Coordinates of C-alpha atoms in Angstrom, one line a residue:
A19 CA 60.3 158.0 132.0
I20 CA 59.6 156.4 128.6
E21 CA 58.9 153.0 130.1
Q22 CA 56.5 154.5 132.7
A23 CA 54.8 156.5 130.0
L24 CA 54.3 153.4 127.7
A25 CA 53.0 151.4 130.7
A26 CA 50.5 154.2 131.5
A27 CA 49.3 154.4 127.9
Y28 CA 48.9 150.6 127.7
K29 CA 46.9 150.5 130.9
K30 CA 44.7 153.4 129.8
D31 CA 43.6 151.6 126.6
Y32 CA 44.0 147.9 127.4
G33 CA 44.4 147.5 131.2
K34 CA 42.0 146.5 133.9
K35 CA 41.2 148.0 137.3
G36 CA 43.9 147.2 139.8
Q37 CA 46.3 145.8 137.2
I38 CA 50.1 146.6 137.5
V39 CA 51.5 147.0 134.0
R40 CA 55.2 147.5 133.3
A41 CA 57.0 148.2 130.0
H42 CA 60.5 147.3 129.0
F43 CA 61.8 149.7 126.3
D44 CA 64.8 148.9 124.0
P45 CA 66.3 152.3 123.1
D46 CA 68.3 150.7 120.2
S47 CA 65.4 149.1 118.3
G48 CA 62.6 151.3 119.7
K49 CA 60.5 148.2 120.6
A50 CA 58.7 147.8 123.9
E51 CA 57.5 144.7 125.7
Y52 CA 54.7 144.7 128.3
V53 CA 54.3 142.6 131.4
Q54 CA 51.7 142.3 134.1
V55 CA 52.9 142.0 137.7
K56 CA 50.9 140.2 140.4
I57 CA 51.8 140.4 144.1
V58 CA 51.9 137.0 146.0
V59 CA 49.5 137.0 149.0
E60 CA 48.4 134.4 151.5
E61 CA 44.8 133.4 151.5
T62 CA 44.5 134.3 155.2
A63 CA 45.8 137.8 154.6
V64 CA 43.1 138.9 152.1
R65 CA 39.3 138.8 151.9
M66 CA 38.2 136.5 149.1
P67 CA 35.1 137.4 147.1
E68 CA 33.3 134.2 148.4
D69 CA 34.2 134.9 152.0
S70 CA 31.2 135.6 154.3
D71 CA 31.5 138.3 157.0
E72 CA 32.1 135.6 159.6
D73 CA 35.0 134.1 157.6
A74 CA 36.5 137.6 157.1
A75 CA 36.2 138.3 160.8
D76 CA 37.9 135.0 161.7
K77 CA 40.8 135.7 159.3
E78 CA 41.3 139.2 160.8
T79 CA 41.4 137.8 164.3
A80 CA 44.0 135.2 163.3
L81 CA 46.0 137.8 161.4
N82 CA 46.0 140.2 164.4
K83 CA 46.9 137.7 167.1
G84 CA 49.9 139.1 168.9
V85 CA 49.8 142.4 167.1
A86 CA 49.5 145.6 169.2
E87 CA 46.0 147.1 169.4
E88 CA 46.9 150.2 167.3
E89 CA 48.4 148.1 164.5
H90 CA 45.3 145.9 164.0
T91 CA 44.8 145.5 160.2
T92 CA 41.6 145.3 158.2
L93 CA 41.6 142.7 155.4
R94 CA 41.6 144.1 151.9
R95 CA 39.6 142.5 149.2
F96 CA 41.5 140.0 146.9
S97 CA 41.9 141.4 143.4
P98 CA 42.6 138.8 140.7
E99 CA 44.3 141.5 138.5
H100 CA 46.6 142.7 141.3
D101 CA 47.1 139.6 143.5
I102 CA 48.0 135.9 143.2
L103 CA 47.5 133.4 146.0
L104 CA 50.6 131.8 147.4
A105 CA 49.5 128.3 146.4
D106 CA 49.0 129.4 142.7
A107 CA 52.3 131.3 142.7
R108 CA 54.2 128.3 143.8
R109 CA 52.9 126.3 140.8
I110 CA 54.7 128.9 138.6
K111 CA 57.7 129.7 140.9
R112 CA 58.5 127.0 143.4
D113 CA 60.2 129.3 146.0
A114 CA 57.6 132.1 145.9
E115 CA 57.0 133.9 149.1
P116 CA 54.3 136.5 150.2
N117 CA 54.9 140.0 148.7
D118 CA 57.0 138.5 145.8
E119 CA 56.2 139.6 142.3
I120 CA 55.1 137.1 139.6
I121 CA 55.4 138.4 136.0
F122 CA 53.1 137.5 133.1
P123 CA 53.8 138.7 129.5
L124 CA 51.1 140.8 127.9
E125 CA 50.1 141.0 124.2
M126 CA 51.9 143.6 122.1
R127 CA 49.7 146.7 121.1
E128 CA 50.5 149.6 118.9
D129 CA 47.1 151.1 118.1
Y130 CA 46.7 153.6 121.0
G131 CA 44.0 156.2 121.2
R132 CA 44.4 160.0 121.7
I133 CA 43.8 159.9 125.4
A134 CA 46.4 157.1 126.0
A135 CA 48.9 159.1 124.0
Q136 CA 48.1 162.2 126.1
T137 CA 48.5 160.2 129.3
A138 CA 52.0 159.0 128.1
K139 CA 53.0 162.6 127.3
Q140 CA 51.9 163.8 130.8
V141 CA 54.0 161.1 132.5
I142 CA 57.1 162.0 130.6
L143 CA 56.6 165.7 131.3
Q144 CA 56.1 165.0 135.0
R145 CA 59.3 162.9 135.2
I146 CA 61.3 165.7 133.3
R147 CA 60.0 168.3 135.8
E148 CA 61.0 166.1 138.7
A149 CA 64.5 165.6 137.3
E150 CA 64.9 169.3 136.7
K151 CA 63.8 170.0 140.2
V152 CA 66.4 167.7 141.7
S153 CA 69.1 169.2 139.4
I154 CA 68.2 172.8 140.3
I155 CA 68.1 172.1 144.1
S156 CA 71.5 170.4 144.0
E157 CA 73.1 173.2 141.9
Y158 CA 71.6 176.3 143.3
G159 CA 71.3 174.9 146.9
S160 CA 75.1 174.8 147.0
K161 CA 75.2 178.4 145.7
Q162 CA 73.0 179.7 148.5
G163 CA 74.9 182.6 150.1
E164 CA 76.9 183.4 147.0
I165 CA 76.7 186.1 144.2
V166 CA 75.1 184.9 141.0
Q167 CA 74.9 186.5 137.6
G168 CA 72.0 186.4 135.3
T169 CA 70.0 188.3 132.6
V170 CA 66.8 190.2 133.1
Q171 CA 64.1 188.1 131.5
R172 CA 61.0 190.1 132.3
I173 CA 59.5 192.6 134.8
E174 CA 56.1 191.8 136.3
R175 CA 54.2 193.7 139.1
G176 CA 57.5 195.2 140.4
N177 CA 59.2 191.8 140.5
I178 CA 62.2 191.1 138.2
Y179 CA 62.6 187.6 136.8
I180 CA 66.3 186.8 136.2
D181 CA 67.4 184.0 133.9
L182 CA 70.2 182.2 135.7
G183 CA 70.6 179.4 133.0
K184 CA 68.9 176.3 134.3
T185 CA 66.3 178.3 136.3
V186 CA 64.7 181.7 136.8
G187 CA 65.5 183.7 140.0
I188 CA 63.1 186.3 141.5
L189 CA 64.3 189.8 142.6
S190 CA 61.3 191.1 144.5
Y191 CA 60.5 194.8 144.8
D192 CA 61.8 194.9 148.5
D193 CA 65.1 193.2 147.4
Q194 CA 65.8 195.9 144.7
I195 CA 67.9 199.0 145.1
H196 CA 65.4 201.9 144.8
G197 CA 66.3 204.2 142.0
E198 CA 68.0 201.4 139.9
R199 CA 66.2 200.8 136.6
Y200 CA 66.6 197.4 134.8
K201 CA 66.0 196.6 131.1
Q202 CA 65.1 193.3 129.5
G203 CA 68.3 191.5 128.5
E204 CA 70.5 193.5 130.9
R205 CA 73.1 191.5 132.9
I206 CA 72.8 191.7 136.7
H207 CA 74.6 190.5 139.8
A208 CA 72.6 189.5 142.9
Y209 CA 73.0 187.7 146.2
L210 CA 71.2 184.3 146.3
Y211 CA 69.8 184.1 149.8
K212 CA 67.1 181.4 149.6
V213 CA 66.3 178.3 147.5
D214 CA 62.8 176.8 148.4
E215 CA 60.8 173.9 147.0
T216 CA 57.2 174.9 146.5
P217 CA 54.2 173.2 144.8
R218 CA 54.7 175.5 141.8
G219 CA 58.4 174.5 141.5
I220 CA 61.7 175.8 142.8
D221 CA 61.7 179.3 144.2
V222 CA 65.1 181.0 143.9
R223 CA 65.2 184.3 145.8
L224 CA 67.7 187.0 144.9
S225 CA 68.6 190.3 146.6
R226 CA 70.5 193.5 145.7
T227 CA 69.9 195.1 149.2
H228 CA 71.2 192.2 151.4
P229 CA 74.2 193.3 153.6
K230 CA 76.0 190.0 152.6
L231 CA 76.0 191.2 149.0
L232 CA 78.4 194.0 150.0
E233 CA 80.6 191.5 151.9
K234 CA 80.8 189.1 148.9
L235 CA 81.6 192.0 146.5
F236 CA 84.5 193.0 148.8
A237 CA 85.7 189.3 148.8
Q238 CA 85.7 189.4 145.0
E239 CA 87.7 192.6 144.8
V240 CA 90.0 192.4 147.8
P241 CA 92.3 189.3 148.0
E242 CA 92.9 190.0 151.7
V243 CA 89.1 189.6 152.5
A244 CA 88.9 186.4 150.3
S245 CA 91.8 184.9 152.2
G246 CA 90.5 185.9 155.6
T247 CA 93.5 188.2 156.5
V248 CA 90.9 191.1 156.6
I249 CA 87.6 190.3 158.2
V250 CA 84.3 192.2 157.6
K251 CA 82.9 192.3 161.1
A252 CA 79.7 194.3 160.5
I253 CA 77.7 196.0 157.8
A254 CA 74.9 198.6 157.9
R255 CA 73.2 199.7 154.6
E256 CA 70.7 202.1 153.2
P257 CA 70.7 200.4 149.8
G258 CA 71.6 202.7 146.9
S259 CA 72.5 205.6 149.3
R260 CA 75.1 204.8 151.9
A261 CA 76.8 201.8 153.6
K262 CA 79.1 201.5 156.6
V263 CA 81.5 198.6 156.8
A264 CA 83.5 197.7 159.9
V265 CA 86.7 195.8 159.1
M266 CA 89.6 194.4 161.1
S267 CA 92.9 192.7 160.3
T268 CA 94.1 189.4 161.7
V269 CA 97.7 190.3 160.8
E270 CA 99.4 193.3 162.5
H271 CA 101.2 194.8 159.6
I272 CA 98.2 194.8 157.2
D273 CA 95.9 197.9 157.2
P274 CA 92.3 196.6 156.7
I275 CA 90.9 200.0 155.5
G276 CA 93.8 200.5 153.1
S277 CA 93.4 197.0 151.7
C278 CA 89.7 197.5 151.0
V279 CA 90.1 201.0 149.5
G280 CA 92.9 199.9 147.2
Q281 CA 95.4 202.0 145.3
R282 CA 93.7 205.3 144.4
G283 CA 90.4 203.8 145.7
V284 CA 90.1 201.4 142.8
R285 CA 88.8 198.5 144.9
V286 CA 86.1 200.4 146.8
S287 CA 85.2 202.3 143.6
T288 CA 84.5 199.0 141.8
V289 CA 82.2 197.9 144.6
M290 CA 80.4 201.3 144.7
S291 CA 79.8 201.2 140.9
E292 CA 78.4 197.7 141.1
L293 CA 75.8 199.0 143.7
G294 CA 74.7 202.0 141.6
G295 CA 77.1 204.6 143.2
E296 CA 76.3 203.7 146.8
K297 CA 78.7 205.6 149.1
I298 CA 80.8 203.2 151.3
D299 CA 82.4 204.3 154.6
L300 CA 85.1 201.9 155.9
I301 CA 85.5 201.9 159.7
L302 CA 88.1 200.1 161.9
W303 CA 86.4 197.6 164.1
S304 CA 87.0 197.9 167.8
E305 CA 86.1 195.8 170.8
D306 CA 85.7 199.1 172.8
V307 CA 82.1 200.0 172.1
T308 CA 82.5 203.7 172.9
K309 CA 85.5 204.0 170.5
F310 CA 83.7 202.0 167.8
I311 CA 80.6 204.2 167.9
A312 CA 82.7 207.3 167.8
D313 CA 84.6 206.0 164.7
A314 CA 81.3 204.9 163.0
L315 CA 79.8 208.4 163.4
A316 CA 83.0 210.3 162.5

C-alpha cells in the first residue's frame, strides 16, 4: 500500500501522461527508490506517430490475418512514456520479448506538494478498506447462520447498529422483537443471516425474529440438540409473544421434550429469558399429519 501510495504521489508531481511509475520502499531505512516501467511492443502492433492512415490500415490488416472477425483489433497509438519498441528493448536486454517490462531508474524526489500527499493518503486508505473488506467477508461469511454477540452502538431511524468487533451489524426494525427496548452499550445476541458486499462496504444483517435463532439457542442450552440426538424439525414464531417448536429424538430411550425443558424447566427458561419472555411450546414431531396438527393445537 505504501509503495503504491509513493508511486502515485511521484507520478502526480513529476510523472508524465501514460507513464508507469513504481516505488520500492525499504521499511527498515524508510527510503524509497522509484523506477519507470516500459512495455515492450512490436512496431507492427502499434500505430507510430509518423504513420499515415494507409500505413496504419496495412498494419491492422497484417495483425488481423487469421484472427476471427469479432476479435479484430484496432491499433493503439505508440506512447514513448508507456511503450518501448522491441528493437530498442533488445539493445538493453538481449532476450526481450513483446509484453516484457523494461525498467529505468528515476531521479529521487522528496519535495512533494499538498495534492500529491493527498493522493498518497487516498491510495493507502483505499488499500486498507479493501484489506478490511476481505478480512470481514472471510470472518463473518463463515459465521453466517450462527448466533453472534455484540454491543448496541447507536439507534437510527428504527435500525439498531451493533458493534461486533471488526465490523458493525444492522438489526433492522423488521428483525427486532417488538416490545424490546435497547440502550446504547447494551450487549445483545442475534442471528447472523446474511453477509453482503455492497458499494458502501460490507452489509452484515442480524435478526432477533428469525426462527433459526430459536433453534441455535436450544443447541447452546441442550447438549442433545447440539449432538444431533434430538432434532428440531419445525419452528413457528410470533416473536416476543409465542413460539411452537416440534422436536423428535433419534434415540428411543431419550425424551426430546424432556431434554429441551430440562430439570425444573431450567433449559427452556433460559431460552425464553433470552427472547424477552417469549412463551415456548414444545411438541412431539409426528409423520402422521393429523396427529401432529392435534398435538400442535393442544
